[in-house]
Coordinates of C-alpha atoms in Angstrom, one line a residue:
M1 CA -22.3 0.6 11.4
K2 CA -25.0 -2.0 10.6
G3 CA -27.2 1.6 9.1
D4 CA -24.4 2.7 7.6
Y5 CA -23.8 -0.8 5.1
Q6 CA -27.9 -0.6 4.7
D7 CA -27.6 2.9 3.7
L8 CA -24.7 1.8 1.6
V9 CA -26.5 -1.3 -0.2
D10 CA -30.2 1.0 -1.2
E11 CA -28.0 3.5 -2.2
I12 CA -26.3 1.0 -4.5
S13 CA -29.5 -0.4 -5.1
A14 CA -31.0 2.3 -6.4
L15 CA -27.8 3.2 -8.7
L16 CA -27.9 -0.3 -10.4
G17 CA -31.7 -0.4 -11.0
A18 CA -32.2 -3.4 -9.0
P19 CA -31.3 -5.1 -5.5
A20 CA -28.6 -5.7 -4.3
T21 CA -26.7 -7.8 -1.2
L22 CA -23.8 -6.6 0.6
E23 CA -21.2 -9.9 2.3
N24 CA -18.1 -9.8 3.6
R25 CA -15.0 -11.6 2.1
D26 CA -16.6 -14.7 3.8
F27 CA -19.1 -14.7 2.1
R28 CA -21.4 -14.2 5.7
L29 CA -24.9 -11.6 4.6
I30 CA -24.0 -8.2 5.8
A31 CA -27.0 -5.9 4.5
F32 CA -29.3 -6.4 1.4
G33 CA -32.2 -4.5 -0.3
A34 CA -35.0 -4.9 -0.6
H35 CA -37.8 -7.4 -3.5
D36 CA -40.6 -5.9 -4.4
S37 CA -40.3 -8.1 -7.7
D38 CA -42.5 -10.0 -8.6
D39 CA -40.0 -12.6 -10.3
D40 CA -40.0 -15.7 -8.8
L41 CA -36.5 -16.0 -10.7
A42 CA -35.7 -13.1 -8.3
M43 CA -35.3 -15.1 -6.0
D44 CA -33.8 -18.0 -6.3
P45 CA -32.4 -20.7 -4.6
V46 CA -28.5 -19.4 -3.8
R47 CA -30.2 -16.0 -3.2
T48 CA -33.0 -17.1 -1.0
R49 CA -30.3 -19.4 1.1
S50 CA -28.2 -15.9 1.5
I51 CA -30.8 -13.9 3.2
L52 CA -32.4 -16.7 5.3
T53 CA -29.4 -18.3 7.4
R54 CA -27.1 -14.8 6.4
Q55 CA -24.2 -17.4 4.7
S56 CA -23.9 -18.8 1.4
T57 CA -22.6 -22.8 1.6
A58 CA -18.8 -23.9 0.7
A59 CA -20.0 -25.1 -2.7
V60 CA -21.7 -21.6 -3.5
R61 CA -18.8 -19.8 -2.7
S62 CA -16.2 -22.0 -5.1
W63 CA -18.6 -21.8 -7.2
F64 CA -18.5 -17.6 -7.6
E65 CA -14.9 -17.7 -7.3
G66 CA -14.1 -19.3 -9.9
F67 CA -15.1 -16.0 -12.4
G68 CA -12.6 -14.4 -10.4
I69 CA -14.2 -12.2 -8.1
A70 CA -11.3 -12.2 -5.3
R71 CA -8.9 -11.3 -8.6
A72 CA -11.3 -8.2 -10.3
T73 CA -11.5 -4.9 -9.4
G74 CA -14.2 -4.5 -11.4
P75 CA -17.7 -5.4 -11.6
V76 CA -18.1 -9.3 -12.9
R77 CA -21.1 -10.5 -14.6
I78 CA -21.7 -14.3 -14.1
P79 CA -23.9 -16.2 -16.1
A80 CA -26.6 -18.1 -15.1
A81 CA -26.3 -21.6 -13.9
P82 CA -30.1 -23.1 -13.1
D83 CA -28.3 -26.7 -11.9
A84 CA -26.2 -25.1 -9.5
G85 CA -29.6 -22.8 -7.8
V86 CA -28.3 -19.6 -9.6
F87 CA -31.9 -18.9 -12.2
R88 CA -30.1 -15.6 -12.8
G89 CA -27.4 -14.0 -13.6
R90 CA -24.9 -12.6 -10.9
I91 CA -23.3 -8.5 -11.5
C92 CA -20.4 -9.0 -8.7
L93 CA -18.7 -6.0 -7.3
P94 CA -15.9 -6.7 -5.6
V95 CA -15.5 -4.0 -2.3
R96 CA -11.5 -3.7 -1.7
Y97 CA -9.9 -1.4 0.4
R98 CA -5.8 -0.2 -0.4
G99 CA -5.7 -3.9 -2.9
I100 CA -7.4 -5.9 -0.3
V101 CA -10.5 -7.2 -1.0
Q102 CA -13.0 -6.8 2.1
G103 CA -16.2 -8.4 0.3
Y104 CA -18.8 -8.4 -2.5
V105 CA -22.0 -6.8 -3.8
W106 CA -24.0 -8.7 -5.5
L107 CA -26.7 -7.3 -7.8
L108 CA -29.2 -10.0 -10.4
D109 CA -28.2 -8.9 -13.7
Q110 CA -30.6 -8.2 -16.4
E111 CA -32.2 -11.2 -18.5
P112 CA -30.6 -11.9 -21.9
G113 CA -31.3 -9.8 -24.7
T114 CA -32.7 -7.3 -21.6
P115 CA -29.9 -3.7 -21.5
G116 CA -28.3 -4.0 -18.5
P117 CA -26.9 -0.8 -16.4
G118 CA -24.8 1.2 -18.2
P119 CA -21.1 2.0 -17.5
A120 CA -21.7 5.0 -15.8
A121 CA -24.1 3.4 -13.4
L122 CA -21.6 0.9 -12.2
D123 CA -18.4 3.3 -12.7
A124 CA -20.9 4.6 -9.6
A125 CA -21.9 1.8 -7.9
M126 CA -17.6 1.4 -7.8
E127 CA -17.4 4.5 -6.3
V128 CA -20.0 3.2 -3.2
A129 CA -18.2 0.0 -3.4
Q130 CA -15.0 1.5 -1.7
R131 CA -16.7 3.6 0.5
I132 CA -18.0 0.3 1.9
G133 CA -14.2 -1.1 1.7
V134 CA -13.2 1.9 3.9
L135 CA -16.4 0.9 6.8
L136 CA -15.6 -2.8 6.5
A137 CA -11.3 -2.4 6.5
E138 CA -12.0 -0.1 9.8
E139 CA -14.3 -2.6 11.7
A140 CA -11.9 -5.0 11.2
K141 CA -8.8 -2.6 12.0
A142 CA -10.7 -2.0 15.5
G143 CA -11.2 -5.8 16.0
A144 CA -7.2 -6.0 15.4
D145 CA -6.8 -2.8 17.7
L146 CA -8.7 -5.3 21.2
S147 CA -5.9 -8.0 20.6
R148 CA -3.9 -6.5 22.8
E149 CA -6.5 -5.7 25.1
F150 CA -8.2 -9.1 25.2
Q151 CA -4.6 -11.3 25.1
A152 CA -4.1 -9.6 28.0
V153 CA -7.9 -10.7 29.6
L154 CA -6.3 -14.3 29.4
T155 CA -3.2 -14.0 30.2
A156 CA -3.2 -11.7 33.6
G157 CA -2.8 -13.7 37.2
R158 CA -6.0 -13.6 38.9
G159 CA -6.3 -10.5 40.9
W160 CA -6.6 -7.5 40.5
Q161 CA -4.4 -7.7 37.2
Q162 CA -6.7 -9.7 35.7
D163 CA -10.3 -6.5 37.3
M164 CA -8.2 -3.9 35.9
A165 CA -7.3 -6.2 32.3
V166 CA -11.4 -6.9 32.1
A167 CA -11.7 -3.5 32.9
A168 CA -10.0 -2.3 29.8
L169 CA -11.4 -4.8 27.6
R170 CA -14.7 -3.2 28.5
A171 CA -14.0 0.1 28.1
A172 CA -12.5 -0.4 24.7
L173 CA -15.6 -2.6 23.7
G174 CA -18.0 0.3 24.4
P175 CA -21.3 -0.7 25.4
A176 CA -21.2 -4.2 23.1
G177 CA -19.3 -5.2 25.9
D178 CA -22.1 -6.3 28.5
G179 CA -23.1 -7.8 25.4
L180 CA -23.8 -11.8 25.2
H181 CA -20.0 -13.0 23.8
A182 CA -18.6 -16.6 23.8
A183 CA -14.9 -17.4 24.3
V184 CA -13.3 -19.4 21.4
C185 CA -10.3 -21.6 21.4
V186 CA -9.1 -22.7 18.3
A187 CA -5.7 -25.3 18.8
P188 CA -2.3 -25.5 17.9
W189 CA -2.2 -22.8 16.0
S190 CA 0.2 -20.8 13.8
G191 CA 1.3 -17.3 12.4
E192 CA -0.6 -14.5 13.3
A193 CA -4.7 -14.0 14.0
P194 CA -7.0 -13.9 10.8
A195 CA -7.8 -10.5 9.4
S196 CA -11.3 -11.1 10.5
V197 CA -13.2 -14.0 12.3
P198 CA -17.0 -13.4 11.3
G199 CA -19.0 -11.9 14.7
A200 CA -16.4 -11.5 16.6
A201 CA -15.3 -9.3 18.9
A202 CA -12.1 -9.5 19.9
V203 CA -9.2 -12.1 18.7
C204 CA -5.8 -12.7 19.4
V205 CA -2.8 -15.4 19.3
V206 CA -1.9 -16.5 23.7
P207 CA 0.7 -19.0 24.4
R208 CA -0.3 -22.1 26.4
R209 CA 1.1 -23.8 29.1
G210 CA 0.0 -26.5 31.6
G211 CA -3.0 -25.9 34.1
G212 CA -1.9 -24.3 36.8
A213 CA -1.8 -20.4 37.3
G214 CA 1.0 -20.2 34.3
E215 CA 3.8 -17.9 34.1
P216 CA 3.8 -14.5 33.1
G217 CA 2.1 -14.5 30.0
E218 CA 1.0 -17.4 29.7
A219 CA -2.6 -17.9 29.5
P220 CA -3.8 -19.3 33.2
G221 CA -5.8 -22.9 33.5
S222 CA -4.9 -23.3 29.0
G223 CA -3.4 -26.9 30.0
G224 CA -2.8 -28.9 27.3
A225 CA 1.0 -28.9 25.0
A226 CA 2.7 -25.9 24.8
G227 CA 2.2 -23.9 22.0
P228 CA 0.2 -21.2 20.4
A229 CA -3.5 -21.1 20.6
L230 CA -5.9 -18.8 18.9
A231 CA -8.7 -17.1 20.9
V232 CA -11.6 -15.5 19.3
L233 CA -14.2 -13.9 21.0
L234 CA -17.5 -13.7 19.4
R235 CA -20.5 -11.8 19.2
L236 CA -23.5 -14.0 20.3
R237 CA -27.7 -13.1 20.1
S238 CA -28.8 -15.3 22.5
T239 CA -27.8 -18.5 24.3
D240 CA -29.9 -20.5 22.0
A241 CA -28.2 -19.1 19.0
L242 CA -25.3 -20.6 19.1
A243 CA -25.4 -22.0 15.0
P244 CA -23.6 -18.8 13.6
A245 CA -20.8 -19.3 16.0
L246 CA -20.5 -22.9 15.5
T247 CA -20.5 -22.5 11.5
A248 CA -17.5 -19.3 12.1
V249 CA -15.1 -21.0 14.3
A250 CA -15.8 -24.3 11.7
R251 CA -14.0 -22.0 8.7
L252 CA -11.3 -21.2 10.9
L253 CA -10.1 -25.7 11.4
P254 CA -8.4 -26.8 8.3
R255 CA -11.0 -28.3 5.5
P256 CA -11.4 -32.4 5.3
P257 CA -8.9 -33.2 1.7
E258 CA -11.5 -32.7 -1.3
P259 CA -13.0 -36.2 -2.8
T260 CA -11.5 -36.7 -5.9
A261 CA -12.7 -37.7 -9.4
A262 CA -12.1 -41.3 -8.9
A263 CA -13.4 -41.8 -5.6
V264 CA -16.8 -39.7 -7.0
G265 CA -17.2 -41.6 -10.0
A266 CA -16.9 -44.6 -7.4
V267 CA -18.8 -43.5 -5.2
S268 CA -21.9 -43.0 -7.8
G269 CA -21.8 -46.0 -9.4
A270 CA -23.4 -49.7 -7.7
G271 CA -20.8 -49.9 -5.5
G272 CA -20.9 -46.5 -4.1
A273 CA -25.0 -46.9 -3.2
G274 CA -23.9 -49.6 -0.3
L275 CA -21.1 -47.2 0.3
Q276 CA -23.4 -44.8 0.6
N277 CA -26.1 -46.8 2.5
R278 CA -23.8 -47.4 5.7
A279 CA -22.8 -43.2 6.0
A280 CA -26.7 -43.7 6.2
G281 CA -27.3 -46.1 8.5
R282 CA -23.8 -44.9 10.9
T283 CA -25.5 -41.4 11.0
S284 CA -28.4 -42.6 12.3
A285 CA -27.2 -44.7 14.9
G286 CA -25.1 -41.6 16.1
A287 CA -27.7 -39.2 15.8
S288 CA -29.6 -41.9 18.3
A289 CA -26.5 -41.4 20.6
Q290 CA -26.6 -37.8 20.6
A291 CA -30.8 -37.9 21.1
A292 CA -30.2 -40.6 23.6
G293 CA -27.1 -37.9 25.3
A294 CA -29.3 -34.7 24.5
A295 CA -32.3 -36.9 27.3
G296 CA -29.6 -37.2 30.3
P297 CA -28.5 -39.5 32.0
A298 CA -32.5 -41.4 32.5
G299 CA -32.5 -41.2 28.7
A300 CA -29.3 -42.8 28.3
A301 CA -29.9 -45.8 30.8
T302 CA -33.5 -45.8 29.2
A303 CA -31.5 -46.1 25.6
R304 CA -29.0 -48.5 27.0
S305 CA -30.8 -50.9 28.5
A306 CA -33.0 -51.0 25.3
T307 CA -29.6 -51.6 23.3
S308 CA -28.6 -54.2 25.6
G309 CA -31.7 -55.8 27.8
Q310 CA -29.0 -54.9 30.8
G311 CA -30.0 -53.3 34.3
P312 CA -27.5 -50.4 35.5
A313 CA -25.6 -53.0 37.6
R314 CA -22.6 -54.4 36.5
S315 CA -24.0 -58.3 37.3
A316 CA -22.6 -60.6 40.1
S317 CA -21.8 -63.6 37.6
A318 CA -19.5 -60.4 36.2
G319 CA -17.7 -60.0 39.1
Q320 CA -17.4 -64.5 39.7
G321 CA -16.1 -64.3 36.3
A322 CA -13.0 -61.6 36.8
A323 CA -12.5 -63.4 39.9
R324 CA -12.5 -67.5 38.8
S325 CA -9.9 -66.1 36.1
A326 CA -8.1 -64.1 37.7
T327 CA -6.9 -67.7 39.4
A328 CA -6.5 -68.9 35.4
S329 CA -2.5 -68.9 34.4
P330 CA -2.2 -66.2 31.4
G331 CA -2.8 -66.8 28.1
T332 CA -5.0 -69.5 28.7
A333 CA -9.4 -69.3 28.6
S334 CA -12.7 -71.2 29.7
P335 CA -13.1 -74.1 27.1
G336 CA -15.4 -73.2 24.1
T337 CA -14.2 -69.4 24.8
S338 CA -12.5 -66.5 22.6
A339 CA -8.9 -66.4 23.6
P340 CA -7.9 -63.3 25.5
G341 CA -6.1 -60.8 22.7
P342 CA -6.2 -57.6 20.1
T343 CA -9.9 -57.8 18.9
G344 CA -11.4 -55.7 16.3
P345 CA -14.1 -53.8 16.7
A346 CA -15.6 -54.8 13.4
S347 CA -17.9 -58.1 15.9
A348 CA -19.4 -55.1 18.2
G349 CA -23.0 -55.9 18.6
P350 CA -25.9 -54.1 18.5
G351 CA -25.3 -52.5 22.1
A352 CA -21.8 -52.1 21.2
V353 CA -20.1 -48.5 22.8
T354 CA -18.4 -47.0 19.2
T355 CA -16.6 -45.2 21.7
G356 CA -14.3 -47.4 23.3
A357 CA -14.6 -49.5 20.8
A358 CA -13.6 -47.6 17.8
R359 CA -10.4 -46.0 19.6
G360 CA -7.3 -46.8 20.4
P361 CA -6.4 -48.0 23.8
A362 CA -6.6 -45.0 26.5
G363 CA -4.3 -42.3 25.9
A364 CA -3.8 -42.9 21.9
S365 CA -5.5 -40.6 19.7
P366 CA -6.1 -42.9 15.8
A367 CA -6.9 -38.5 14.6
G368 CA -3.6 -38.2 16.6
P369 CA -2.3 -35.5 19.8
H370 CA -2.2 -32.7 17.1
R371 CA -4.3 -31.5 14.9
M372 CA -6.6 -28.9 15.6
T373 CA -9.5 -28.3 17.6
A374 CA -11.7 -25.8 18.6
G375 CA -13.3 -25.3 21.9
V376 CA -16.8 -23.3 23.3
A377 CA -17.4 -22.1 25.9
D378 CA -20.8 -21.9 27.4
P379 CA -21.8 -17.7 26.8
V380 CA -21.7 -15.4 29.0
R381 CA -22.8 -11.9 29.7
G382 CA -20.6 -9.3 30.1
L383 CA -17.4 -9.8 30.9
A384 CA -16.4 -10.8 34.5
D385 CA -17.0 -14.2 33.9
L386 CA -14.6 -14.3 30.4
P387 CA -11.3 -16.0 32.0
A388 CA -13.8 -18.9 33.6
A389 CA -15.3 -18.5 30.0
W390 CA -11.8 -19.1 28.7
E391 CA -10.7 -22.3 30.7
Q392 CA -13.9 -23.7 29.9
A393 CA -13.1 -23.3 26.2
V394 CA -9.8 -24.7 26.7
A395 CA -10.7 -27.8 28.5
A396 CA -13.5 -28.2 25.2
A397 CA -9.9 -27.8 22.7
R398 CA -8.2 -30.3 24.9
A399 CA -11.2 -33.1 24.9
A400 CA -11.7 -32.7 21.4
V401 CA -8.6 -34.2 20.2
A402 CA -8.6 -36.8 23.2
E403 CA -12.5 -37.7 22.7
P404 CA -12.2 -38.0 18.4
R405 CA -16.0 -38.0 18.7
L406 CA -16.6 -34.7 20.9
G407 CA -14.3 -32.8 18.2
P408 CA -13.1 -31.1 15.7
V409 CA -15.7 -28.1 17.0
A410 CA -16.1 -29.4 21.3
Q411 CA -18.4 -27.9 23.3
W412 CA -17.7 -27.0 26.3
S413 CA -21.3 -28.7 28.1
R414 CA -20.8 -31.6 25.7
I415 CA -17.5 -32.9 27.2
G416 CA -18.7 -34.8 30.1
P417 CA -16.4 -35.6 32.4
Y418 CA -13.4 -34.6 30.9
R419 CA -14.8 -30.5 32.0
L420 CA -12.9 -31.7 35.2
L421 CA -10.3 -33.6 33.8
A422 CA -9.4 -31.2 32.0
S423 CA -9.0 -28.2 35.0
L424 CA -6.5 -30.4 36.4
G425 CA -3.3 -29.4 34.8
A426 CA -1.8 -30.8 31.4
D427 CA 0.7 -32.9 33.5
P428 CA -0.1 -36.8 33.1
V429 CA -1.9 -39.3 35.5
D430 CA 1.0 -40.9 37.4
D431 CA -1.3 -42.8 39.5
P432 CA 0.9 -46.2 41.3
A433 CA -2.9 -48.3 41.0
A434 CA -2.7 -47.5 36.6
R435 CA 0.5 -47.3 36.2
P436 CA 0.9 -50.4 35.6
L437 CA -2.4 -50.3 33.2
L438 CA -1.2 -47.4 31.6
A439 CA 2.2 -49.4 30.2
P440 CA 2.7 -49.9 26.4
A441 CA 2.4 -53.5 26.4
H442 CA -1.0 -53.5 28.1
R443 CA -3.2 -50.8 25.9
E444 CA -5.8 -54.5 25.1
L445 CA -6.1 -54.4 28.1
A446 CA -6.9 -50.5 29.5
R447 CA -8.6 -50.3 26.3
T448 CA -11.1 -53.3 27.7
A449 CA -11.0 -51.6 31.5
E450 CA -12.1 -48.2 30.1
V451 CA -14.8 -49.9 27.9
F452 CA -15.7 -52.4 31.0
L453 CA -16.4 -48.9 32.9
D454 CA -18.4 -46.6 30.2
C455 CA -21.0 -49.3 29.8
A456 CA -21.3 -48.9 33.1
G457 CA -19.7 -52.1 33.8
Q458 CA -22.7 -54.1 32.7
A459 CA -20.6 -57.1 31.2
G460 CA -23.0 -57.7 27.9
R461 CA -22.4 -54.3 26.3
A462 CA -19.2 -54.5 27.0
A463 CA -18.7 -57.5 25.5
A464 CA -20.2 -56.9 22.9
A465 CA -18.9 -53.1 22.2
L466 CA -14.8 -55.3 22.3
G467 CA -16.9 -57.7 20.3
I468 CA -15.8 -60.4 22.6
H469 CA -17.4 -63.6 24.5
R470 CA -18.2 -63.2 28.3
Q471 CA -15.5 -65.5 29.4
T472 CA -13.0 -63.5 27.5
L473 CA -14.0 -60.3 29.4
Y474 CA -14.3 -62.1 33.0
Y475 CA -10.8 -62.7 31.5
R476 CA -9.4 -59.5 31.2
L477 CA -11.4 -57.9 34.4
G478 CA -9.3 -60.4 36.1
R479 CA -5.6 -59.4 35.2
V480 CA -6.8 -55.3 35.3
E481 CA -6.9 -56.3 38.6
Q482 CA -4.0 -58.0 39.4
L483 CA -1.8 -55.2 37.5
T484 CA -3.8 -53.1 39.7
G485 CA -4.5 -54.4 42.6
L486 CA -7.7 -52.3 42.7
D487 CA -11.2 -54.6 43.1
L488 CA -13.8 -53.3 39.9
D489 CA -16.5 -54.3 43.2
A490 CA -16.1 -51.7 44.6
G491 CA -16.5 -48.0 43.4
E492 CA -14.4 -46.3 44.4
D493 CA -11.6 -48.0 42.8
R494 CA -14.3 -48.3 39.5
L495 CA -13.6 -43.9 39.9
L496 CA -10.1 -44.1 40.7
L497 CA -9.8 -46.8 37.2
H498 CA -12.3 -44.7 35.4
M499 CA -10.6 -41.1 36.0
A500 CA -7.0 -42.7 35.7
L501 CA -7.7 -43.8 32.0
K502 CA -9.6 -40.7 31.6
A503 CA -7.3 -38.2 31.8
S504 CA -4.3 -39.9 30.1
R505 CA -5.3 -39.1 26.7
L506 CA -5.5 -35.9 28.0
A507 CA -1.6 -36.3 28.5

């Protein structure tokens, strides 16, 4: 199929005497003609980026679509716009099949004053574009035709039924079935599956239910709230080349709202510089956190020590403070300390764990429980492990809802403890010890306990993350021990409480 597209693009290039490129309707590059010109303007930034990254940015797409190319039935001439990185004008040939746009063929227009392609040459090129449209439509239809086989793999019960479904999908895919793929879950999904997803071998909509084997016709292990999810089987070139797949997945999610003209004007003013500086600071801090996580446990511990000066274990005074505070009357605090009560993350120190301080109490997500997220499984070769990969993708999508910092597109390999928790089922964890702490009246105590445990029991880091005094932290931990009957100096009790708090976010 790729060779067919290339031959047709070369045919258009020969007809019009200019190098052509072919993109699908999502502006992803499919084929391009040879560039043998010495003219530097022939490769402006927009064209160069399209060829090197095999896609165009959302801004470029919006700019070109503003000329009506999605509605056009014939060639469209687009003038140069050096400010936008378009140094040369373009000729766009819409690629259609039965009235539906399938993609676009792009050519560089001639310089002003130089005669360009005549009507006869353009008509001939449009005939070739129609043949391209037939191929693109057939390819999209082939992917849609696999939806039944793909859905059968994801909904079949374990055992011979699943084996037969995998064999049927492998036969339908042919040799491509033995290649490298990644399973993707986008949820919640309403409506039908999209007509095409760039790089997808198969797309379908599957129902979801709580964990376990599920009922017939329901995806096993696809825990979370009931409702349909979009399943995508993405083709990969290598296990290290996930960026195109992640980009394709991100395009399936709702776009964030565009800033208004007033907001843009405000940012461009004197106050905007401060906003940009603060945003840069947050980006830098986030990059540091990601680098620490990528370095593994040792790297993360080093980063924590560097910012907090605390050791890896909870100090003895923390446990003693918690015990002393447990005997104090509720609502009181030691002289010179902050009174226990709700506090925000604004006063968090440099060692703050922003994932705990910035979010609400366990089980509450500022982004809401029904926002659309996507989960991406680890790459698999062949289709034998596809059902397990789908469970990974569902778990990652659920984790992105529970922890907004992971999403909106979360990779299974990066969701930490949710890799285990998401596989336990969708029913809320109702452990008798944690039940009182998870009541609405104790949300602040639950958040305090979760941040403390996220900080590996380091009182200094936890207090800084919560923006409270250590004595206030000890008082709250004492209240947590009273409510739960757990000993926060005991490793197994800490583990039980930590997992119960995390699991409550998946409910």
